[in-house]
Amino acid sequence: EAGVAQSPRYKIIEKRQSVAFWCNPISGHATLYWYQQILGQGPKLLIQFQNNGVVDDSQLPKDRFSAERLKGVDSTLKIQPAKLEDSAVYLCASSLDAGYYGYTFGSGTRLTVV
Amino acid sequence: AQSVTQLGSHVSVSEGALVLLRCNYSSSVPPYLFWYVQYPNQGLQLLLKYTSAATLVKGINGFEAEFKKSETSFHLTKPSAHMSDAAEYFCAVRGGGGADGLTFGKGTHLIIQP
């Protein structure tokens, strides 16, 4: 089966600019997650979708971050305006069964804010 | 709330030697535990998972982990290290950071000495 697809792979922007990341989960996976991985740290969950509804976004900085999952398939994560501390790898993951038997991760988007 | 502690940010072993990466967890419910490996500039690859079945879990690439409830541990081992095992390893518990997303440890960088 095809994996979790993410694009772009790399992005460099200036602070205060906006940026968007795209994720296409494994077909049939109802649950989708976005994680932020800062260099030298473990990934941190930002937001979780079940189909096209938000299950949890308690760790999403809502003043600048937004995410949507239209039609319960693809998802987009946006940052506006970006700050230097947003430099990180943004990982998308999906799960068939809310994680009981595992999660599949994409390769991530590496964002550098200068 | 769920949390994970990985002891040792860097572990160095000789090729052919035993690999032991330590993980302790805290969970308010019976935990689902995972080990992931991350190679440079890549996403997370699942090594193995514990989902309340057998306490000794075998994974890919010769890795295994043992769930010890009394010690709240889920240490990762491999009898004989190979140069290709050099990577970042993350222990994670389901839940805590969201409804059923993963809460990760800070990671352990495994170095293999020739």
Coordinates of N, CA and C in Angstrom, one line a residue:
Chain A
E1 N 0.9 -1.2 0.0 CA 0.0 0.0 0.0 C 0.9 1.2 0.0
A2 N 0.4 2.3 -0.6 CA 1.1 3.5 -0.6 C 1.2 4.1 0.8
G3 N 2.3 4.8 1.1 CA 2.5 5.4 2.4 C 1.8 6.7 2.5
V4 N 2.2 7.4 3.6 CA 1.6 8.8 3.9 C 2.5 9.7 3.1
A5 N 1.9 10.5 2.2 CA 2.6 11.4 1.3 C 2.5 12.8 1.9
Q6 N 3.7 13.5 1.9 CA 3.8 14.9 2.4 C 4.5 15.7 1.4
S7 N 4.1 17.0 1.3 CA 4.9 17.9 0.4 C 4.7 19.3 1.0
P8 N 5.7 20.2 0.7 CA 7.0 19.9 0.1 C 7.9 19.2 1.1
R9 N 9.0 18.7 0.6 CA 10.0 18.1 1.5 C 10.8 19.1 2.3
Y10 N 11.1 20.2 1.7 CA 11.8 21.3 2.3 C 11.2 22.6 2.0
K11 N 11.3 23.6 2.9 CA 10.8 24.9 2.7 C 11.6 25.9 3.5
I12 N 12.0 27.0 2.9 CA 12.7 28.0 3.6 C 11.9 29.3 3.4
I13 N 11.6 30.0 4.5 CA 10.8 31.2 4.4 C 11.4 32.2 5.4
E14 N 11.0 33.5 5.2 CA 11.5 34.5 6.1 C 10.4 34.6 7.2
K15 N 10.8 35.1 8.4 CA 9.9 35.3 9.5 C 8.8 36.3 9.0
R16 N 7.6 36.0 9.6 CA 6.4 36.8 9.3 C 5.7 36.4 8.0
Q17 N 6.4 35.5 7.2 CA 5.7 35.0 6.0 C 4.8 33.9 6.4
S18 N 4.0 33.4 5.4 CA 3.1 32.3 5.7 C 3.6 31.1 4.9
V19 N 3.2 29.9 5.3 CA 3.6 28.7 4.7 C 2.5 27.6 4.9
A20 N 2.4 26.7 4.0 CA 1.4 25.6 4.1 C 2.0 24.3 3.7
F21 N 1.6 23.2 4.5 CA 2.1 21.9 4.3 C 0.9 21.0 3.9
W22 N 1.2 20.0 3.1 CA 0.1 19.1 2.6 C 0.4 17.7 3.0
C23 N -0.7 17.0 3.4 CA -0.5 15.6 3.7 C -1.7 14.7 3.1
N24 N -1.3 13.6 2.5 CA -2.3 12.7 2.0 C -2.1 11.3 2.7
P25 N -3.0 11.0 3.6 CA -2.8 9.8 4.4 C -3.0 8.5 3.6
I26 N -2.8 7.4 4.3 CA -3.0 6.1 3.6 C -4.5 6.0 3.4
S27 N -4.9 5.4 2.2 CA -6.3 5.3 1.9 C -7.1 4.5 2.9
G28 N -8.2 5.1 3.4 CA -9.0 4.4 4.4 C -8.7 4.7 5.8
H29 N -7.6 5.4 6.0 CA -7.2 5.7 7.4 C -8.1 7.0 7.8
A30 N -8.9 6.7 8.8 CA -9.8 7.8 9.3 C -9.1 8.8 10.2
T31 N -8.1 8.4 10.9 CA -7.4 9.3 11.8 C -6.1 9.9 11.2
L32 N -6.0 11.2 11.4 CA -4.8 11.9 10.8 C -4.2 12.8 11.9
Y33 N -2.9 12.8 12.0 CA -2.2 13.6 13.0 C -1.2 14.5 12.4
W34 N -0.9 15.6 13.0 CA 0.2 16.5 12.6 C 1.1 16.6 13.9
Y35 N 2.4 16.4 13.6 CA 3.4 16.5 14.7 C 4.4 17.6 14.3
Q36 N 5.0 18.2 15.3 CA 6.1 19.1 15.2 C 7.3 18.5 15.8
Q37 N 8.4 18.4 15.1 CA 9.6 17.8 15.6 C 10.8 18.9 15.5
I38 N 11.1 19.5 16.6 CA 12.2 20.4 16.7 C 13.5 19.7 16.8
L39 N 14.5 20.2 16.2 CA 15.8 19.5 16.2 C 16.2 19.1 17.6
G40 N 16.6 17.8 17.7 CA 17.0 17.2 19.0 C 16.0 16.8 19.9
Q41 N 14.7 16.9 19.5 CA 13.6 16.5 20.4 C 12.7 15.5 19.7
G42 N 11.9 14.9 20.5 CA 10.9 14.0 20.0 C 9.7 14.7 19.4
P43 N 9.0 14.1 18.5 CA 7.8 14.8 17.9 C 6.8 15.2 19.0
K44 N 6.1 16.3 18.7 CA 5.0 16.7 19.6 C 3.8 16.8 18.8
L45 N 2.7 16.2 19.3 CA 1.4 16.3 18.6 C 0.8 17.7 18.6
L46 N 0.5 18.1 17.4 CA -0.2 19.4 17.3 C -1.7 19.3 17.2
I47 N -2.2 18.4 16.3 CA -3.6 18.3 16.1 C -3.9 16.9 15.6
Q48 N -5.1 16.4 16.0 CA -5.6 15.1 15.5 C -7.0 15.3 14.9
F49 N -7.2 14.7 13.8 CA -8.5 14.7 13.1 C -9.0 13.2 13.1
Q50 N -10.3 13.1 13.2 CA -11.0 11.9 13.0 C -12.0 12.2 11.8
N51 N -11.7 11.6 10.7 CA -12.4 12.0 9.4 C -12.2 13.5 9.2
N52 N -13.2 14.3 9.1 CA -12.9 15.7 8.9 C -13.1 16.6 10.1
G53 N -13.3 15.9 11.3 CA -13.5 16.6 12.5 C -12.3 16.6 13.4
V54 N -12.1 17.7 14.1 CA -10.9 17.9 15.0 C -11.2 17.1 16.3
V55 N -10.3 16.2 16.7 CA -10.5 15.5 18.0 C -9.8 16.2 19.1
D56 N -8.6 16.7 18.8 CA -7.8 17.4 19.8 C -6.8 18.3 19.1
D57 N -6.9 19.6 19.6 CA -5.9 20.6 19.1 C -5.4 21.4 20.2
S58 N -5.3 20.8 21.4 CA -4.9 21.5 22.6 C -3.4 22.0 22.5
Q59 N -2.6 21.4 21.7 CA -1.2 21.9 21.6 C -0.9 22.6 20.4
L60 N -1.9 23.0 19.7 CA -1.7 23.8 18.4 C -1.8 25.3 18.8
P61 N -0.7 26.0 18.5 CA -0.7 27.5 18.7 C -1.7 28.2 17.8
K62 N -2.9 28.3 18.2 CA -4.0 28.8 17.3 C -3.9 30.2 16.9
D63 N -3.0 31.0 17.5 CA -2.8 32.4 17.0 C -2.1 32.4 15.7
R64 N -1.4 31.4 15.4 CA -0.6 31.4 14.1 C -0.8 30.1 13.3
F65 N -1.2 29.0 13.9 CA -1.3 27.8 13.2 C -2.8 27.4 13.0
S66 N -3.0 26.9 11.8 CA -4.4 26.4 11.5 C -4.2 25.1 10.7
A67 N -5.2 24.3 10.7 CA -5.2 23.0 10.0 C -6.6 22.7 9.6
E68 N -6.7 22.0 8.5 CA -8.0 21.5 8.0 C -7.9 20.2 7.3
R69 N -9.0 19.5 7.3 CA -9.0 18.2 6.6 C -10.4 18.1 5.9
L70 N -10.4 18.7 4.8 CA -11.7 18.7 4.0 C -12.0 17.4 3.4
K71 N -13.2 16.9 3.5 CA -13.7 15.7 2.9 C -13.0 14.5 3.6
G72 N -12.4 14.7 4.7 CA -11.9 13.6 5.5 C -10.7 12.8 4.9
V73 N -10.0 13.4 3.9 CA -8.9 12.7 3.3 C -7.6 13.6 3.5
D74 N -7.3 14.4 2.5 CA -6.1 15.2 2.6 C -6.2 16.3 3.7
S75 N -5.0 16.7 4.1 CA -5.0 17.7 5.2 C -4.0 18.8 4.9
T76 N -4.2 20.0 5.3 CA -3.3 21.1 5.2 C -3.0 21.7 6.5
L77 N -1.8 22.0 6.8 CA -1.3 22.7 8.0 C -0.7 24.0 7.6
K78 N -1.2 25.1 8.1 CA -0.7 26.4 7.8 C -0.1 27.2 9.0
I79 N 0.9 28.0 8.7 CA 1.5 28.8 9.7 C 1.5 30.2 9.1
Q80 N 0.9 31.2 9.9 CA 0.8 32.6 9.5 C 0.6 33.5 10.6
P81 N 1.6 34.4 11.0 CA 2.9 34.5 10.4 C 3.9 33.6 11.0
A82 N 4.9 33.2 10.3 CA 5.9 32.3 10.9 C 6.9 33.0 11.8
K83 N 7.4 32.3 12.8 CA 8.4 32.8 13.7 C 9.6 31.9 13.6
L84 N 10.8 32.4 14.0 CA 12.0 31.7 14.0 C 11.9 30.3 14.7
E85 N 11.2 30.3 15.8 CA 11.0 29.1 16.6 C 10.1 28.0 16.0
D86 N 9.5 28.4 14.8 CA 8.7 27.4 14.1 C 9.6 26.5 13.2
S87 N 10.9 26.8 13.1 CA 11.8 25.9 12.4 C 11.8 24.5 13.0
A88 N 11.4 23.6 12.1 CA 11.2 22.2 12.7 C 10.8 21.3 11.5
V89 N 10.7 20.0 11.8 CA 10.2 19.1 10.8 C 8.7 18.8 11.2
Y90 N 7.8 19.0 10.2 CA 6.4 18.7 10.4 C 6.0 17.4 9.8
L91 N 5.6 16.5 10.7 CA 5.3 15.1 10.4 C 3.8 14.9 10.4
C92 N 3.4 14.2 9.3 CA 2.0 13.8 9.3 C 1.9 12.3 9.5
A93 N 0.9 11.8 10.2 CA 0.8 10.4 10.4 C -0.7 10.0 10.3
S94 N -1.0 8.8 9.9 CA -2.4 8.3 9.9 C -2.5 7.0 10.5
S95 N -3.7 6.7 10.9 CA -4.0 5.4 11.6 C -5.4 4.9 11.2
L96 N -5.5 3.6 11.0 CA -6.8 3.0 10.7 C -7.7 2.9 11.9
D97 N -7.1 2.7 13.0 CA -7.9 2.3 14.2 C -7.6 3.1 15.4
A98 N -7.4 4.4 15.2 CA -7.1 5.4 16.3 C -5.9 4.9 17.1
G99 N -4.9 4.3 16.4 CA -3.6 4.0 17.0 C -3.5 2.8 17.8
Y100 N -4.6 2.0 17.9 CA -4.5 0.7 18.7 C -3.4 -0.2 18.2
Y101 N -3.2 -0.2 16.9 CA -2.2 -1.1 16.3 C -1.1 -0.4 15.5
G102 N -1.1 0.9 15.6 CA 0.0 1.6 15.0 C -0.3 2.8 14.2
Y103 N 0.7 3.5 13.9 CA 0.6 4.7 13.1 C 1.6 4.7 12.0
T104 N 1.3 5.2 10.9 CA 2.2 5.3 9.8 C 2.6 6.8 9.5
F105 N 3.9 7.1 9.5 CA 4.3 8.4 9.4 C 4.8 8.7 8.0
G106 N 4.6 10.0 7.5 CA 5.2 10.4 6.3 C 6.7 10.8 6.5
S107 N 7.3 11.2 5.5 CA 8.7 11.6 5.6 C 9.0 13.0 6.2
G108 N 7.9 13.8 6.2 CA 8.0 15.1 6.8 C 8.3 16.2 5.9
T109 N 8.0 17.4 6.4 CA 8.5 18.7 5.7 C 9.4 19.4 6.7
R110 N 10.6 19.7 6.2 CA 11.6 20.4 7.0 C 11.4 21.9 6.7
L111 N 11.0 22.7 7.7 CA 10.8 24.1 7.6 C 11.9 24.8 8.3
T112 N 12.5 25.8 7.5 CA 13.5 26.7 8.1 C 13.0 28.1 8.0
V113 N 12.9 28.8 9.1 CA 12.5 30.2 9.1 C 13.7 31.0 9.4
V114 N 14.0 32.0 8.5 CA 15.2 32.8 8.6 C 14.8 34.3 8.8
Chain B
A1 N -1.9 11.3 33.3 CA -1.4 11.7 31.9 C -0.2 10.8 31.6
Q2 N -0.1 10.5 30.3 CA 0.9 9.6 29.8 C 2.2 10.4 29.6
S3 N 3.4 9.8 29.9 CA 4.7 10.4 29.6 C 5.7 9.3 29.4
V4 N 6.8 9.6 28.7 CA 7.9 8.7 28.4 C 9.2 9.3 28.7
T5 N 10.1 8.6 29.4 CA 11.4 9.0 29.7 C 12.4 8.1 29.0
Q6 N 13.3 8.6 28.2 CA 14.4 7.8 27.6 C 15.7 8.2 28.3
L7 N 16.3 7.2 28.9 CA 17.5 7.4 29.6 C 18.7 7.4 28.7
G8 N 19.4 8.5 28.6 CA 20.6 8.5 27.7 C 20.3 9.1 26.4
S9 N 20.7 10.3 26.1 CA 20.5 10.9 24.8 C 21.3 10.3 23.7
H10 N 22.5 9.8 24.1 CA 23.4 9.1 23.2 C 23.9 7.8 23.8
V11 N 23.9 6.8 23.0 CA 24.4 5.5 23.4 C 25.4 5.0 22.3
S12 N 26.6 4.6 22.8 CA 27.6 4.1 21.8 C 27.9 2.7 22.1
V13 N 27.9 1.8 21.1 CA 28.2 0.4 21.3 C 29.1 0.0 20.1
S14 N 29.9 -1.0 20.3 CA 30.7 -1.6 19.3 C 29.9 -2.5 18.4
E15 N 30.3 -2.6 17.1 CA 29.6 -3.5 16.2 C 29.7 -4.9 16.7
G16 N 28.6 -5.6 16.8 CA 28.5 -6.9 17.3 C 28.1 -7.0 18.8
A17 N 28.1 -5.9 19.4 CA 27.8 -5.9 20.9 C 26.3 -5.7 21.1
L18 N 25.9 -6.0 22.3 CA 24.5 -5.9 22.7 C 24.1 -4.4 22.7
V19 N 22.9 -4.2 22.1 CA 22.3 -2.8 22.1 C 21.2 -2.8 23.2
L20 N 21.2 -1.8 24.1 CA 20.2 -1.7 25.1 C 19.8 -0.2 25.2
L21 N 18.6 0.1 24.8 CA 18.0 1.5 24.9 C 16.9 1.5 25.9
R22 N 17.0 2.4 26.8 CA 16.1 2.4 28.0 C 14.9 3.3 27.8
C23 N 13.7 2.8 28.2 CA 12.5 3.6 28.2 C 11.6 3.3 29.4
N24 N 11.3 4.3 30.1 CA 10.3 4.2 31.2 C 9.1 5.1 30.9
Y25 N 7.9 4.6 31.3 CA 6.7 5.2 30.9 C 5.9 5.5 32.2
S26 N 5.0 6.5 32.0 CA 4.0 6.8 33.0 C 2.7 6.8 32.3
S27 N 1.7 6.1 32.8 CA 0.4 6.0 32.2 C -0.7 5.8 33.2
S28 N -1.8 6.5 33.0 CA -2.9 6.3 33.9 C -3.8 5.2 33.5
V29 N -3.6 4.6 32.3 CA -4.3 3.5 31.8 C -3.3 2.4 31.3
P30 N -3.8 1.2 31.1 CA -2.9 0.2 30.5 C -2.3 0.7 29.3
P31 N -1.0 0.8 29.2 CA -0.3 1.5 28.1 C -0.2 0.7 26.8
Y32 N -0.3 1.4 25.7 CA 0.1 0.9 24.4 C 1.5 1.6 24.1
L33 N 2.5 0.8 23.9 CA 3.9 1.4 23.8 C 4.5 1.0 22.4
F34 N 5.3 1.9 22.0 CA 5.9 1.8 20.6 C 7.4 2.2 20.7
W35 N 8.1 1.6 19.8 CA 9.5 2.1 19.5 C 9.5 2.4 18.0
Y36 N 10.1 3.6 17.7 CA 10.3 4.0 16.3 C 11.7 4.3 16.1
V37 N 12.2 4.1 14.8 CA 13.5 4.5 14.5 C 13.4 5.6 13.4
Q38 N 14.4 6.5 13.5 CA 14.4 7.6 12.5 C 15.8 7.7 11.9
Y39 N 16.0 7.5 10.6 CA 17.2 7.7 10.0 C 17.3 9.2 9.5
P40 N 18.5 9.7 9.3 CA 18.6 11.1 8.9 C 17.7 11.5 7.7
N41 N 17.0 12.6 7.9 CA 16.2 13.2 6.9 C 15.1 12.3 6.4
Q42 N 14.7 11.4 7.3 CA 13.5 10.5 7.0 C 12.5 10.6 8.1
G43 N 11.3 10.0 7.8 CA 10.3 9.9 8.8 C 10.5 8.8 9.8
L44 N 9.5 8.5 10.6 CA 9.6 7.5 11.6 C 9.1 6.2 11.1
Q45 N 9.9 5.2 11.4 CA 9.6 3.8 11.0 C 9.3 3.0 12.2
L46 N 8.2 2.3 12.3 CA 7.8 1.5 13.4 C 8.8 0.2 13.5
L47 N 9.4 0.1 14.7 CA 10.2 -1.1 15.0 C 9.3 -2.2 15.6
L48 N 8.6 -1.8 16.6 CA 7.7 -2.8 17.3 C 6.7 -2.1 18.2
K49 N 5.7 -2.8 18.6 CA 4.7 -2.2 19.5 C 4.2 -3.2 20.5
Y50 N 3.8 -2.7 21.7 CA 3.2 -3.5 22.7 C 1.7 -3.1 22.9
T51 N 0.8 -4.0 22.7 CA -0.6 -3.7 22.8 C -1.3 -4.6 23.7
S52 N -0.7 -5.0 24.8 CA -1.3 -5.7 26.0 C -1.4 -7.2 25.7
A53 N -0.7 -7.7 24.7 CA -0.7 -9.2 24.4 C 0.6 -9.7 25.1
A54 N 1.5 -10.4 24.4 CA 2.7 -10.9 25.0 C 3.6 -9.8 25.5
T55 N 4.3 -10.0 26.6 CA 5.1 -9.0 27.2 C 6.4 -8.9 26.5
L56 N 6.9 -9.9 25.8 CA 8.1 -9.8 25.0 C 7.7 -9.6 23.6
V57 N 8.1 -8.5 23.0 CA 7.6 -8.2 21.7 C 8.8 -8.2 20.7
K58 N 8.7 -8.9 19.6 CA 9.7 -8.9 18.6 C 9.4 -8.0 17.5
G59 N 10.4 -7.3 17.0 CA 10.2 -6.3 15.9 C 11.0 -6.6 14.7
I60 N 11.2 -5.6 13.9 CA 12.0 -5.7 12.7 C 13.4 -5.6 13.0
N61 N 14.3 -6.0 12.1 CA 15.7 -5.9 12.1 C 16.4 -6.5 13.4
G62 N 15.7 -7.5 13.9 CA 16.3 -8.2 15.1 C 16.1 -7.5 16.4
F63 N 15.3 -6.5 16.5 CA 15.1 -5.8 17.7 C 13.9 -6.4 18.5
E64 N 14.0 -6.3 19.8 CA 12.9 -6.8 20.6 C 12.8 -5.9 21.9
A65 N 11.7 -5.9 22.6 CA 11.5 -5.2 23.8 C 10.6 -5.9 24.7
E66 N 10.8 -5.7 26.0 CA 10.1 -6.4 27.0 C 9.3 -5.4 27.9
F67 N 8.0 -5.6 28.0 CA 7.2 -4.8 28.8 C 7.2 -5.3 30.3
K68 N 7.6 -4.5 31.2 CA 7.7 -4.8 32.6 C 6.8 -3.8 33.4
K69 N 5.6 -4.3 33.7 CA 4.7 -3.4 34.4 C 5.2 -3.0 35.8
S70 N 5.9 -3.9 36.5 CA 6.4 -3.6 37.9 C 7.5 -2.5 37.8
E71 N 8.2 -2.4 36.7 CA 9.2 -1.4 36.6 C 8.8 -0.3 35.7
T72 N 7.6 -0.3 35.2 CA 7.1 0.7 34.2 C 8.2 0.9 33.1
S73 N 8.7 -0.2 32.6 CA 9.7 -0.1 31.6 C 9.4 -0.8 30.3
F74 N 10.0 -0.4 29.2 CA 9.8 -1.0 27.9 C 11.2 -0.8 27.1
H75 N 12.2 -1.5 27.6 CA 13.5 -1.3 27.1 C 13.7 -2.0 25.7
L76 N 14.4 -1.5 24.8 CA 14.7 -2.0 23.5 C 16.0 -2.7 23.5
T77 N 16.1 -3.9 22.9 CA 17.4 -4.6 22.8 C 17.6 -5.2 21.5
K78 N 18.9 -5.5 21.2 CA 19.3 -6.2 20.0 C 20.6 -6.9 20.4
P79 N 20.6 -8.2 20.1 CA 21.8 -9.0 20.6 C 23.1 -8.6 20.0
S80 N 23.1 -8.2 18.7 CA 24.3 -7.9 18.0 C 24.1 -6.7 17.1
A81 N 24.8 -5.6 17.5 CA 24.7 -4.3 16.7 C 25.3 -4.4 15.3
H82 N 24.7 -3.8 14.4 CA 25.2 -3.7 13.0 C 25.3 -2.2 12.7
M83 N 26.3 -1.9 11.8 CA 26.5 -0.5 11.5 C 25.3 0.2 11.0
S84 N 24.4 -0.5 10.3 CA 23.2 0.1 9.8 C 22.2 0.4 10.9
D85 N 22.4 0.0 12.1 CA 21.5 0.4 13.2 C 21.7 1.8 13.7
A86 N 22.8 2.4 13.3 CA 23.0 3.8 13.7 C 21.9 4.7 13.3
A87 N 21.2 5.3 14.3 CA 20.0 6.1 14.0 C 19.5 6.7 15.3
E88 N 18.4 7.5 15.2 CA 17.7 8.0 16.4 C 16.5 7.1 16.7
Y89 N 16.4 6.7 18.0 CA 15.3 5.8 18.4 C 14.4 6.6 19.4
F90 N 13.1 6.4 19.1 CA 12.1 7.0 20.0 C 11.2 6.0 20.6
C91 N 11.0 6.2 21.9 CA 9.9 5.4 22.6 C 8.7 6.3 22.7
A92 N 7.5 5.7 22.6 CA 6.3 6.5 22.6 C 5.2 5.7 23.3
V93 N 4.3 6.4 23.9 CA 3.1 5.8 24.5 C 1.9 6.5 23.8
R94 N 0.8 5.6 23.6 CA -0.4 6.2 23.0 C -1.1 7.0 24.1
G95 N -1.6 8.2 23.6 CA -2.3 9.1 24.5 C -1.4 10.1 25.2
G96 N -2.0 11.0 25.9 CA -1.3 11.9 26.7 C -1.2 13.3 26.0
G97 N -0.7 13.2 24.7 CA -0.6 14.5 24.0 C -1.8 14.9 23.3
G98 N -2.7 14.0 23.2 CA -4.0 14.2 22.5 C -4.9 13.0 22.8
A99 N -6.0 12.9 22.2 CA -7.0 11.9 22.5 C -6.4 10.5 22.3
D100 N -5.7 10.2 21.2 CA -5.0 9.0 21.1 C -3.8 9.1 20.2
G101 N -3.2 10.3 20.1 CA -2.0 10.4 19.4 C -0.8 9.9 20.3
L102 N 0.4 10.0 19.8 CA 1.5 9.5 20.6 C 2.2 10.6 21.4
T103 N 2.7 10.2 22.5 CA 3.5 11.0 23.3 C 4.9 10.4 23.3
F104 N 5.9 11.2 22.8 CA 7.2 10.6 22.5 C 8.2 11.0 23.6
G105 N 9.2 10.2 23.8 CA 10.4 10.5 24.6 C 11.3 11.5 23.7
K106 N 12.4 11.9 24.3 CA 13.3 12.9 23.6 C 14.2 12.2 22.6
G107 N 14.2 10.9 22.7 CA 15.0 10.1 21.7 C 16.4 9.7 22.2
T108 N 16.9 8.7 21.7 CA 18.3 8.2 22.0 C 19.0 8.0 20.6
H109 N 20.2 8.7 20.5 CA 21.0 8.6 19.3 C 21.9 7.4 19.5
L110 N 21.8 6.4 18.7 CA 22.6 5.2 18.8 C 23.8 5.3 17.8
I111 N 25.0 5.2 18.4 CA 26.2 5.3 17.6 C 26.8 3.9 17.6
I112 N 27.2 3.4 16.5 CA 27.9 2.1 16.3 C 29.4 2.3 16.0
Q113 N 30.2 1.8 16.9 CA 31.7 1.9 16.7 C 32.2 0.7 15.9
P114 N 33.0 0.9 14.9 CA 33.5 -0.2 14.1 C 34.4 -1.1 14.9

